[in-house]
Amino acid sequence: MNPPFGIPPELFTILLALGLLAGFVGLNGLVLVYLERKVAGHIQRRPGPFEVGPHGILQPLADALKLVGKQLITPRGADKWLFWTAPIISFAPVFVLFLPIPFGPVLTAMEMDLGLLLILAFAGINVLALCLAGWSSENKWSLLGAARAVAQSVAYEIPLLLAVLAIAFQFGSLNLSTIVSGQGAWPWQWNIMVQPVAFFIYFVCALAETNRAPFDLPEAESELTAGFHTEYSGMGFGIFFLAEYANMIVVCAVATALFLGGWNGPAAPGVWWFLVKVYLLLLVMMWFRWTYPRVRFDQLLNLSWKWLLPLALINLLVTLVLVKI
Amino acid sequence: MPSQSLAYAVLFGHVAFIVVGALMTVLSQNLVRALVGLIMTLFGVAGLFFLMSAPFIGLMQILIYVGAVSILIFFAIMLTQSWSSGDEAQGPSRKRAVLASLTALAPALFLGLTIIFKSPPSLLVAEETEVSALGRFLLEPYILPFELISLLLTVAMAGAVILGFERRKQR
């Protein structure tokens, strides 16, 4: 493909990818909102949204229009600049996060040797946005939510990194495409069979890092109203929401690439396998949300520091020994 | 040459970003805004590493400084509750401001002169070093400093734990 206007081809690829990714993230947001409400409904033995469109399929569009149409209110006493910068900081890294993900054999926005590290580095910025949002709202619930977000993300980032490191050691690479093509077509050739402990740790930590139930303490609605985003109205909240769903897709996509063979599949490898696996993981996350009660804060921290961290270290050590033998 | 001017624009864009962040850090009377300025600076420096074809160092800068250190500083600020009525809310006296700017200028001048008069040969042609090569450097020629740093960090961590326990006993 020849880029128009004399733009350098590398830049053109990235711009094109960013445009496509923006569409992908927006569309996925709509699909996931619908799925989440339907899954919640069926788990609680009710139909979920049913009125807008056939089986309520247009409900997320109505939700989105409502959010866009609402007035943006800055609370009195809030730090106005930081208050409105926080949602932007929360959403901006999402585009970077999607760049090195190998959706298909050739469908990668940016082939990069350090792709995994890029994702891990930029995924940490979300917490910063939560902190700024919670602090600048000038509201006790928001501040408590932000404090919880910090403690939680610091605690769960370490076992997550160690779990991912085990895979990186095994393949000697941080390039997601290399890791995907190192796995075979059939489920028993995927990394989850070799590294089940790492997958378990990764998935639990991913739930915590994306603030999903049972680890949704930063926004625990029954104790903190809505936690860090209590004061946000309209699209201020909408952007946080979209960023959360985008982050869920990112952690599931990384899990798919690292542990579930990525775009490899028993027949016709391609982007569809990748999407099927990502969506299965997302459904598991939703299933967890409506199955497990929220953990208490001391339980949350104990789980990470006393169980997951030692487990991840032992797993890493065993991997190292096995790789060297 | 358009790519040359584009490169300059990108470089000075980064420099402007870093300087604005640094000024915000120093001049802001609000601790959280100062921290936001610091984060801007750290981000800009990470970008500079990318420009010098050292993406690994740049990503590590973001992972460690933006993702961990600044967030822990944030936590400390939230615990102190000193954002509205602390000593830092008043500006410094003029004498202190002059001394502080002199202190900041001295290393900048020293480093700048060193670069101008004794520039390392790698400065002109930035070359990407592989991560595996970096790892080998750390474990072969630079093993002693590497181990000393890890020892230092272990001692600091043990010290922090001991201090925490002592304070708990006093209660």
Coordinates of C-alpha atoms in Angstrom, one line a residue:
Chain A
M1 CA 0.0 0.0 0.0
N2 CA 1.4 3.4 -1.0
P3 CA 0.8 6.1 1.6
P4 CA -0.6 9.4 0.2
F5 CA 0.9 12.9 0.8
G6 CA 4.5 11.6 1.0
I7 CA 4.1 10.5 4.6
P8 CA 6.9 8.0 5.5
P9 CA 5.5 4.4 5.2
E10 CA 6.3 3.5 8.9
L11 CA 4.4 6.5 10.2
F12 CA 1.6 5.8 7.8
T13 CA 1.2 2.2 9.2
I14 CA 1.2 3.5 12.7
L15 CA -1.4 6.2 11.9
L16 CA -3.6 3.7 10.1
A17 CA -3.3 1.2 13.0
L18 CA -4.2 3.9 15.5
G19 CA -7.3 4.8 13.5
L20 CA -8.4 1.2 13.3
L21 CA -7.6 0.6 17.0
A22 CA -9.7 3.6 18.0
G23 CA -12.6 2.0 16.1
F24 CA -11.9 -1.4 17.6
V25 CA -11.7 0.0 21.2
G26 CA -15.0 2.0 20.8
L27 CA -16.9 -0.9 19.2
N28 CA -15.6 -3.4 21.8
G29 CA -16.7 -1.0 24.5
L30 CA -20.3 -1.2 23.2
V31 CA -20.1 -5.0 22.8
L32 CA -18.7 -5.5 26.2
V33 CA -21.3 -3.3 27.9
Y34 CA -24.0 -5.3 26.3
L35 CA -22.3 -8.6 27.2
E36 CA -21.7 -7.6 30.8
R37 CA -25.3 -6.6 31.3
K38 CA -26.6 -9.8 29.6
V39 CA -24.2 -12.0 31.5
A40 CA -25.1 -10.3 34.8
G41 CA -28.8 -10.7 34.0
H42 CA -28.6 -14.4 33.1
I43 CA -26.5 -15.3 36.1
Q44 CA -29.1 -13.6 38.3
R45 CA -31.9 -15.4 36.5
R46 CA -33.3 -12.3 34.7
P47 CA -33.2 -11.4 31.0
G48 CA -31.0 -8.3 31.3
P49 CA -31.6 -5.4 28.9
F50 CA -34.5 -6.4 26.6
E51 CA -36.4 -3.3 25.5
V52 CA -34.1 -1.3 23.2
G53 CA -33.9 -3.3 19.9
P54 CA -34.2 -7.1 19.6
H55 CA -33.0 -8.6 22.9
G56 CA -31.9 -5.2 23.9
I57 CA -29.0 -5.2 21.5
L58 CA -29.2 -1.4 21.0
Q59 CA -29.0 -0.7 24.7
P60 CA -25.3 0.2 24.8
L61 CA -25.9 2.8 22.0
A62 CA -28.6 4.3 24.1
D63 CA -26.3 4.3 27.2
A64 CA -23.5 5.9 25.2
L65 CA -25.8 8.7 23.9
K66 CA -27.0 9.3 27.4
L67 CA -23.5 9.6 28.7
V68 CA -22.4 11.9 25.8
G69 CA -25.5 14.1 26.3
K70 CA -25.0 14.7 30.1
Q71 CA -23.6 17.9 31.6
L72 CA -20.0 17.9 32.8
I73 CA -19.9 19.2 36.3
T74 CA -16.7 20.2 38.2
P75 CA -17.3 19.9 41.9
R76 CA -16.6 22.9 44.1
G77 CA -13.2 22.9 45.6
A78 CA -11.8 20.4 43.1
D79 CA -8.5 21.0 41.3
K80 CA -10.1 21.8 37.9
W81 CA -7.1 21.1 35.7
L82 CA -6.1 17.8 37.3
F83 CA -9.8 16.8 37.6
W84 CA -10.3 16.9 33.8
T85 CA -6.8 15.7 32.9
A86 CA -7.2 12.5 34.9
P87 CA -9.7 10.8 32.4
I88 CA -7.4 11.7 29.5
I89 CA -4.4 10.2 31.3
S90 CA -6.4 7.1 31.9
F91 CA -7.4 6.7 28.3
A92 CA -4.3 7.9 26.4
P93 CA -2.0 4.8 27.1
V94 CA -4.7 2.5 25.7
F95 CA -3.5 3.2 22.2
V96 CA 0.1 2.4 23.0
L97 CA -1.0 -0.8 24.7
F98 CA -2.6 -2.2 21.6
L99 CA 0.3 -1.4 19.3
P100 CA 2.5 -4.5 19.9
I101 CA -0.3 -7.0 20.3
P102 CA -0.2 -9.7 17.5
F103 CA -3.8 -10.0 16.4
G104 CA -2.9 -12.3 13.5
P105 CA 0.1 -13.6 11.6
V106 CA 0.7 -10.3 9.9
L107 CA -1.9 -8.1 11.8
T108 CA 0.4 -6.4 14.3
A109 CA 0.4 -2.6 14.4
M110 CA 4.1 -2.4 15.3
E111 CA 6.5 -5.3 15.4
M112 CA 8.7 -4.6 18.4
D113 CA 11.3 -6.7 20.2
L114 CA 10.3 -5.1 23.5
G115 CA 6.6 -5.3 22.9
L116 CA 5.8 -7.1 26.2
L117 CA 7.8 -4.6 28.1
L118 CA 6.0 -1.7 26.3
I119 CA 2.7 -3.1 27.5
L120 CA 3.8 -3.6 31.0
A121 CA 5.3 -0.1 31.2
F122 CA 2.3 1.8 29.9
A123 CA -0.2 -0.3 31.8
G124 CA 1.1 1.2 35.0
I125 CA 0.0 4.7 34.0
N126 CA -3.7 3.9 34.6
V127 CA -3.2 3.9 38.4
L128 CA -1.7 7.4 38.1
A129 CA -4.9 8.6 36.5
L130 CA -7.0 6.9 39.3
C131 CA -4.8 8.7 41.9
L132 CA -5.2 12.1 40.2
A133 CA -9.0 11.6 39.8
G134 CA -9.4 10.5 43.4
W135 CA -7.2 13.3 44.8
S136 CA -8.5 16.2 42.7
S137 CA -12.2 15.4 43.4
E138 CA -11.8 16.8 46.9
N139 CA -14.0 14.0 48.2
K140 CA -13.4 11.5 50.9
W141 CA -14.7 8.5 49.0
S142 CA -12.7 9.4 45.9
L143 CA -9.5 9.8 48.0
L144 CA -10.1 6.5 49.8
G145 CA -10.7 4.9 46.4
A146 CA -7.4 6.3 45.1
A147 CA -5.5 5.1 48.1
R148 CA -6.8 1.7 47.7
A149 CA -6.0 1.7 43.9
V150 CA -2.3 2.5 44.7
A151 CA -1.9 -0.2 47.4
Q152 CA -3.6 -2.7 45.2
S153 CA -1.8 -2.0 42.0
V154 CA 1.6 -1.9 43.6
A155 CA 0.9 -5.2 45.3
Y156 CA -0.3 -7.1 42.3
E157 CA 2.1 -5.6 39.7
I158 CA 5.0 -7.6 41.2
P159 CA 3.6 -11.2 40.9
L160 CA 2.2 -10.2 37.5
L161 CA 5.7 -9.2 36.3
L162 CA 7.2 -12.4 37.7
A163 CA 4.6 -14.6 36.0
V164 CA 5.2 -12.9 32.7
L165 CA 9.0 -13.1 33.2
A166 CA 8.7 -16.9 33.4
I167 CA 7.4 -17.0 29.9
A168 CA 9.9 -14.5 28.7
F169 CA 12.8 -16.7 30.1
Q170 CA 11.3 -19.8 28.5
F171 CA 11.3 -18.2 25.1
G172 CA 14.3 -15.8 25.6
S173 CA 12.3 -13.0 24.0
L174 CA 10.0 -10.1 24.9
N175 CA 8.5 -10.0 21.4
L176 CA 4.9 -11.2 21.5
S177 CA 4.9 -12.4 17.9
T178 CA 7.9 -14.7 18.6
I179 CA 6.2 -16.1 21.7
V180 CA 3.0 -16.8 19.8
S181 CA 4.7 -18.5 16.9
G182 CA 6.7 -20.6 19.3
Q183 CA 3.4 -22.3 20.3
G184 CA 1.6 -25.0 18.4
A185 CA -1.9 -25.2 16.9
W186 CA -3.4 -27.6 19.4
P187 CA -4.4 -26.7 23.0
W188 CA -1.8 -29.1 24.5
Q189 CA 1.0 -27.3 22.6
W190 CA 0.1 -24.0 24.3
N191 CA 2.1 -22.4 27.1
I192 CA -0.8 -22.9 29.6
M193 CA 0.1 -26.6 29.6
V194 CA 3.8 -25.9 30.4
Q195 CA 3.1 -22.9 32.7
P196 CA -0.3 -23.4 34.4
V197 CA 0.9 -21.7 37.6
A198 CA 2.1 -18.6 35.7
F199 CA -1.2 -18.4 33.9
F200 CA -3.1 -18.7 37.2
I201 CA -1.0 -15.9 38.8
Y202 CA -1.2 -13.8 35.7
F203 CA -5.0 -14.0 35.5
V204 CA -5.6 -13.3 39.2
C205 CA -3.2 -10.3 39.0
A206 CA -4.8 -9.1 35.8
L207 CA -8.2 -9.1 37.5
A208 CA -6.8 -7.0 40.3
E209 CA -4.9 -4.6 38.0
T210 CA -8.0 -3.9 35.9
N211 CA -10.0 -3.4 39.2
R212 CA -12.5 -6.1 38.3
A213 CA -14.6 -7.9 40.9
P214 CA -13.7 -9.6 43.2
F215 CA -10.9 -7.0 43.4
D216 CA -12.9 -3.9 42.6
L217 CA -12.1 -2.2 45.9
P218 CA -11.1 1.2 44.4
E219 CA -14.7 1.7 43.2
A220 CA -16.5 -0.6 45.6
E221 CA -20.0 0.8 45.2
S222 CA -21.4 -0.5 48.4
E223 CA -18.8 1.2 50.6
L224 CA -17.4 4.1 48.6
T225 CA -20.3 5.2 46.4
A226 CA -18.2 4.9 43.2
G227 CA -14.7 5.3 44.6
F228 CA -12.3 7.4 42.6
H229 CA -14.9 8.3 39.9
T230 CA -17.7 9.4 42.4
E231 CA -17.6 13.0 41.2
Y232 CA -17.4 12.4 37.5
S233 CA -20.4 13.0 35.4
G234 CA -21.2 12.3 31.7
M235 CA -18.2 11.5 29.5
G236 CA -15.7 12.1 32.4
F237 CA -17.1 8.8 33.8
G238 CA -17.6 7.5 30.3
I239 CA -13.9 7.8 29.4
F240 CA -12.8 6.0 32.6
F241 CA -15.3 3.3 31.8
L242 CA -14.1 2.9 28.3
A243 CA -10.5 2.8 29.5
E244 CA -11.3 0.1 31.9
Y245 CA -12.9 -2.1 29.2
A246 CA -10.0 -1.4 26.9
N247 CA -7.6 -2.5 29.7
M248 CA -9.6 -5.6 30.1
I249 CA -9.2 -6.4 26.4
V250 CA -5.4 -5.7 26.7
V251 CA -4.8 -8.0 29.6
C252 CA -6.9 -10.8 27.9
A253 CA -5.1 -10.3 24.6
V254 CA -1.7 -10.5 26.4
A255 CA -2.9 -13.7 28.2
T256 CA -4.0 -15.1 24.9
A257 CA -0.7 -14.4 23.2
L258 CA 1.4 -15.6 26.2
F259 CA -0.5 -18.6 27.3
L260 CA -3.2 -19.6 24.9
G261 CA -1.4 -19.8 21.6
G262 CA -2.5 -16.4 20.2
W263 CA -3.7 -16.7 16.7
N264 CA -2.8 -20.4 16.4
G265 CA -5.7 -22.7 16.1
P266 CA -6.4 -26.3 15.1
A267 CA -7.7 -25.1 11.7
A268 CA -7.1 -22.0 9.6
P269 CA -4.9 -19.9 12.0
G270 CA -5.8 -16.3 12.0
V271 CA -7.2 -13.3 13.7
W272 CA -10.5 -15.0 14.4
W273 CA -8.9 -17.5 16.8
F274 CA -7.3 -14.6 18.7
L275 CA -10.6 -12.8 19.1
V276 CA -12.4 -16.0 20.1
K277 CA -9.9 -16.7 22.9
V278 CA -9.9 -13.0 24.0
Y279 CA -13.7 -13.0 24.3
L280 CA -13.7 -16.3 26.1
L281 CA -11.3 -14.9 28.7
L282 CA -13.5 -11.7 28.9
L283 CA -16.5 -13.8 29.6
V284 CA -14.7 -15.7 32.3
M285 CA -13.9 -12.3 33.9
M286 CA -17.5 -11.4 33.8
W287 CA -18.5 -14.7 35.2
F288 CA -16.1 -14.2 38.1
R289 CA -17.6 -10.8 38.8
W290 CA -21.0 -12.2 39.4
T291 CA -19.9 -15.3 41.2
Y292 CA -17.4 -14.1 43.8
P293 CA -18.1 -11.6 46.6
R294 CA -15.7 -8.7 46.9
V295 CA -12.7 -9.5 49.1
R296 CA -11.8 -7.4 52.2
F297 CA -8.9 -5.1 51.9
D298 CA -6.6 -7.0 54.2
Q299 CA -7.5 -10.2 52.4
L300 CA -6.6 -8.6 49.1
L301 CA -3.2 -7.5 50.3
N302 CA -2.5 -10.8 52.1
L303 CA -3.4 -12.8 49.0
S304 CA -0.8 -10.9 46.9
W305 CA 2.1 -10.5 49.4
K306 CA 1.8 -13.8 51.2
W307 CA 0.6 -16.2 48.5
L308 CA 1.0 -15.0 44.9
L309 CA 4.4 -13.4 45.3
P310 CA 6.1 -16.5 46.9
L311 CA 4.3 -18.7 44.4
A312 CA 5.5 -16.6 41.5
L313 CA 9.1 -16.6 42.8
I314 CA 9.1 -20.4 43.1
N315 CA 7.5 -20.7 39.7
L316 CA 10.2 -18.4 38.2
L317 CA 13.0 -20.4 40.0
V318 CA 11.7 -23.8 38.7
T319 CA 11.4 -22.3 35.2
L320 CA 15.0 -21.1 35.3
V321 CA 16.3 -24.5 36.4
L322 CA 14.3 -26.3 33.8
V323 CA 15.3 -23.8 31.0
K324 CA 19.0 -24.3 31.9
I325 CA 18.9 -28.1 32.0
Chain B
M1 CA 16.2 18.4 4.4
P2 CA 12.7 17.9 5.9
S3 CA 13.6 14.9 8.1
Q4 CA 16.4 16.9 9.7
S5 CA 14.1 19.7 10.7
L6 CA 11.5 17.1 11.8
A7 CA 14.1 15.5 14.1
Y8 CA 15.0 18.9 15.5
A9 CA 11.3 19.7 16.1
V10 CA 10.8 16.4 17.9
L11 CA 14.0 16.9 20.0
F12 CA 13.1 20.4 21.1
G13 CA 9.5 19.3 21.7
H14 CA 10.8 16.8 24.2
V15 CA 13.1 19.4 25.7
A16 CA 10.3 21.9 26.1
F17 CA 8.1 19.2 27.7
I18 CA 10.9 18.3 30.2
V19 CA 11.6 22.0 31.1
V20 CA 7.9 22.8 31.6
G21 CA 7.5 19.8 33.8
A22 CA 10.6 20.7 35.8
L23 CA 9.4 24.3 36.3
M24 CA 6.0 23.0 37.4
T25 CA 7.7 20.8 39.9
V26 CA 9.8 23.6 41.4
L27 CA 7.4 26.5 41.2
S28 CA 4.0 24.8 42.0
Q29 CA 2.7 25.5 45.5
N30 CA 0.6 22.4 45.5
L31 CA 2.4 19.1 46.2
V32 CA 0.3 17.0 43.9
R33 CA 0.8 19.5 41.0
A34 CA 4.5 19.4 41.7
L35 CA 4.4 15.7 41.4
V36 CA 2.5 15.9 38.1
G37 CA 5.3 18.1 36.9
L38 CA 7.9 15.6 38.0
I39 CA 6.0 12.9 36.2
M40 CA 6.0 15.0 33.0
T41 CA 9.8 15.4 33.3
L42 CA 10.3 11.7 33.8
F43 CA 8.1 10.9 30.8
G44 CA 10.0 13.4 28.7
V45 CA 13.4 11.9 29.7
A46 CA 12.0 8.5 28.7
G47 CA 11.2 10.0 25.3
L48 CA 14.7 11.3 25.0
F49 CA 16.0 7.7 25.6
F50 CA 13.8 6.6 22.7
L51 CA 15.2 9.3 20.5
M52 CA 18.7 8.1 21.4
S53 CA 17.7 4.5 20.2
A54 CA 17.7 3.1 23.7
P55 CA 14.1 2.0 23.9
F56 CA 14.8 -0.6 26.7
I57 CA 16.1 2.1 29.0
G58 CA 13.2 4.4 28.0
L59 CA 10.6 1.7 28.8
M60 CA 12.4 0.9 32.1
Q61 CA 12.3 4.6 33.0
I62 CA 8.5 4.6 32.5
L63 CA 8.0 1.2 34.2
I64 CA 10.0 2.1 37.3
Y65 CA 9.9 5.9 37.7
V66 CA 6.4 6.7 36.3
G67 CA 4.7 3.4 37.2
A68 CA 6.2 2.7 40.6
V69 CA 8.3 5.5 42.2
S70 CA 6.0 8.4 41.5
I71 CA 3.0 6.4 42.5
L72 CA 4.6 5.7 45.9
I73 CA 5.4 9.4 46.2
F74 CA 1.7 10.0 45.5
F75 CA 0.8 7.6 48.3
A76 CA 3.1 9.4 50.7
I77 CA 1.6 12.7 49.8
M78 CA -1.9 11.4 50.3
L79 CA -0.9 10.1 53.8
T80 CA 0.5 13.4 54.9
Q81 CA -2.5 15.6 54.2
S82 CA -0.3 18.6 53.9
W83 CA -1.4 20.0 50.5
S84 CA -3.3 23.0 51.7
S85 CA -1.5 24.4 54.7
G86 CA 2.1 23.2 54.8
D87 CA 5.4 24.9 54.7
E88 CA 5.6 24.2 51.0
A89 CA 2.5 26.2 50.3
Q90 CA 4.4 29.4 51.0
G91 CA 7.0 30.4 48.4
P92 CA 10.7 30.3 49.3
S93 CA 12.6 33.4 50.3
R94 CA 14.6 35.2 47.5
K95 CA 17.9 34.2 48.9
R96 CA 16.9 30.6 49.0
A97 CA 15.5 30.8 45.4
V98 CA 18.9 32.2 44.2
L99 CA 20.9 29.6 46.0
A100 CA 18.6 26.8 44.7
S101 CA 18.9 28.0 41.1
L102 CA 22.7 28.2 41.4
T103 CA 22.7 24.6 42.8
A104 CA 20.6 23.5 39.8
L105 CA 22.8 25.3 37.3
A106 CA 26.1 24.0 38.5
P107 CA 25.7 20.4 37.5
A108 CA 23.9 21.4 34.3
L109 CA 26.9 23.7 33.3
F110 CA 29.4 21.0 34.2
L111 CA 27.7 18.3 32.2
G112 CA 27.0 20.6 29.3
L113 CA 30.7 21.6 29.1
T114 CA 31.8 18.0 29.4
I115 CA 29.6 17.0 26.5
I116 CA 30.7 19.9 24.3
F117 CA 34.4 19.5 24.9
K118 CA 34.8 15.8 25.5
S119 CA 31.9 14.3 23.6
P120 CA 31.8 10.5 23.5
P121 CA 32.0 9.0 20.0
S122 CA 28.6 7.3 20.4
L123 CA 26.9 10.7 20.7
L124 CA 26.7 11.4 17.0
V125 CA 25.6 8.0 15.8
A126 CA 23.0 6.6 18.1
E127 CA 23.1 2.8 17.9
E128 CA 20.6 0.4 19.4
T129 CA 22.2 -2.0 21.9
E130 CA 20.4 -5.4 22.2
V131 CA 18.9 -6.3 25.5
S132 CA 20.9 -9.5 25.6
A133 CA 24.1 -7.4 25.3
L134 CA 23.0 -5.1 28.1
G135 CA 22.4 -8.2 30.3
R136 CA 25.8 -9.6 29.5
F137 CA 27.4 -6.2 30.3
L138 CA 25.7 -6.2 33.7
L139 CA 26.8 -9.8 34.5
E140 CA 30.3 -9.7 33.1
P141 CA 32.3 -6.4 33.2
Y142 CA 29.9 -4.5 35.5
I143 CA 29.1 -7.3 37.9
L144 CA 30.6 -5.6 40.9
P145 CA 28.6 -2.3 40.7
F146 CA 25.5 -4.3 39.9
E147 CA 25.9 -6.5 42.9
L148 CA 26.8 -3.5 45.1
I149 CA 23.6 -1.8 44.0
S150 CA 21.5 -4.8 44.8
L151 CA 23.2 -5.1 48.2
L152 CA 22.4 -1.4 48.9
L153 CA 18.8 -1.9 48.0
T154 CA 18.5 -4.9 50.2
V155 CA 20.1 -3.0 53.1
A156 CA 17.7 -0.1 52.5
M157 CA 14.7 -2.4 52.5
A158 CA 15.8 -4.2 55.6
G159 CA 16.3 -0.8 57.3
A160 CA 12.8 0.3 56.4
V161 CA 11.3 -2.9 57.7
I162 CA 13.2 -2.5 61.0
L163 CA 12.2 1.2 61.4
G164 CA 8.6 0.2 60.8
F165 CA 8.7 -2.5 63.5
E166 CA 10.4 -0.2 66.0
R167 CA 7.7 2.4 65.6
R168 CA 5.0 -0.2 66.1
K169 CA 6.6 -1.3 69.4
Q170 CA 6.6 2.2 70.9
R171 CA 2.8 2.4 70.6

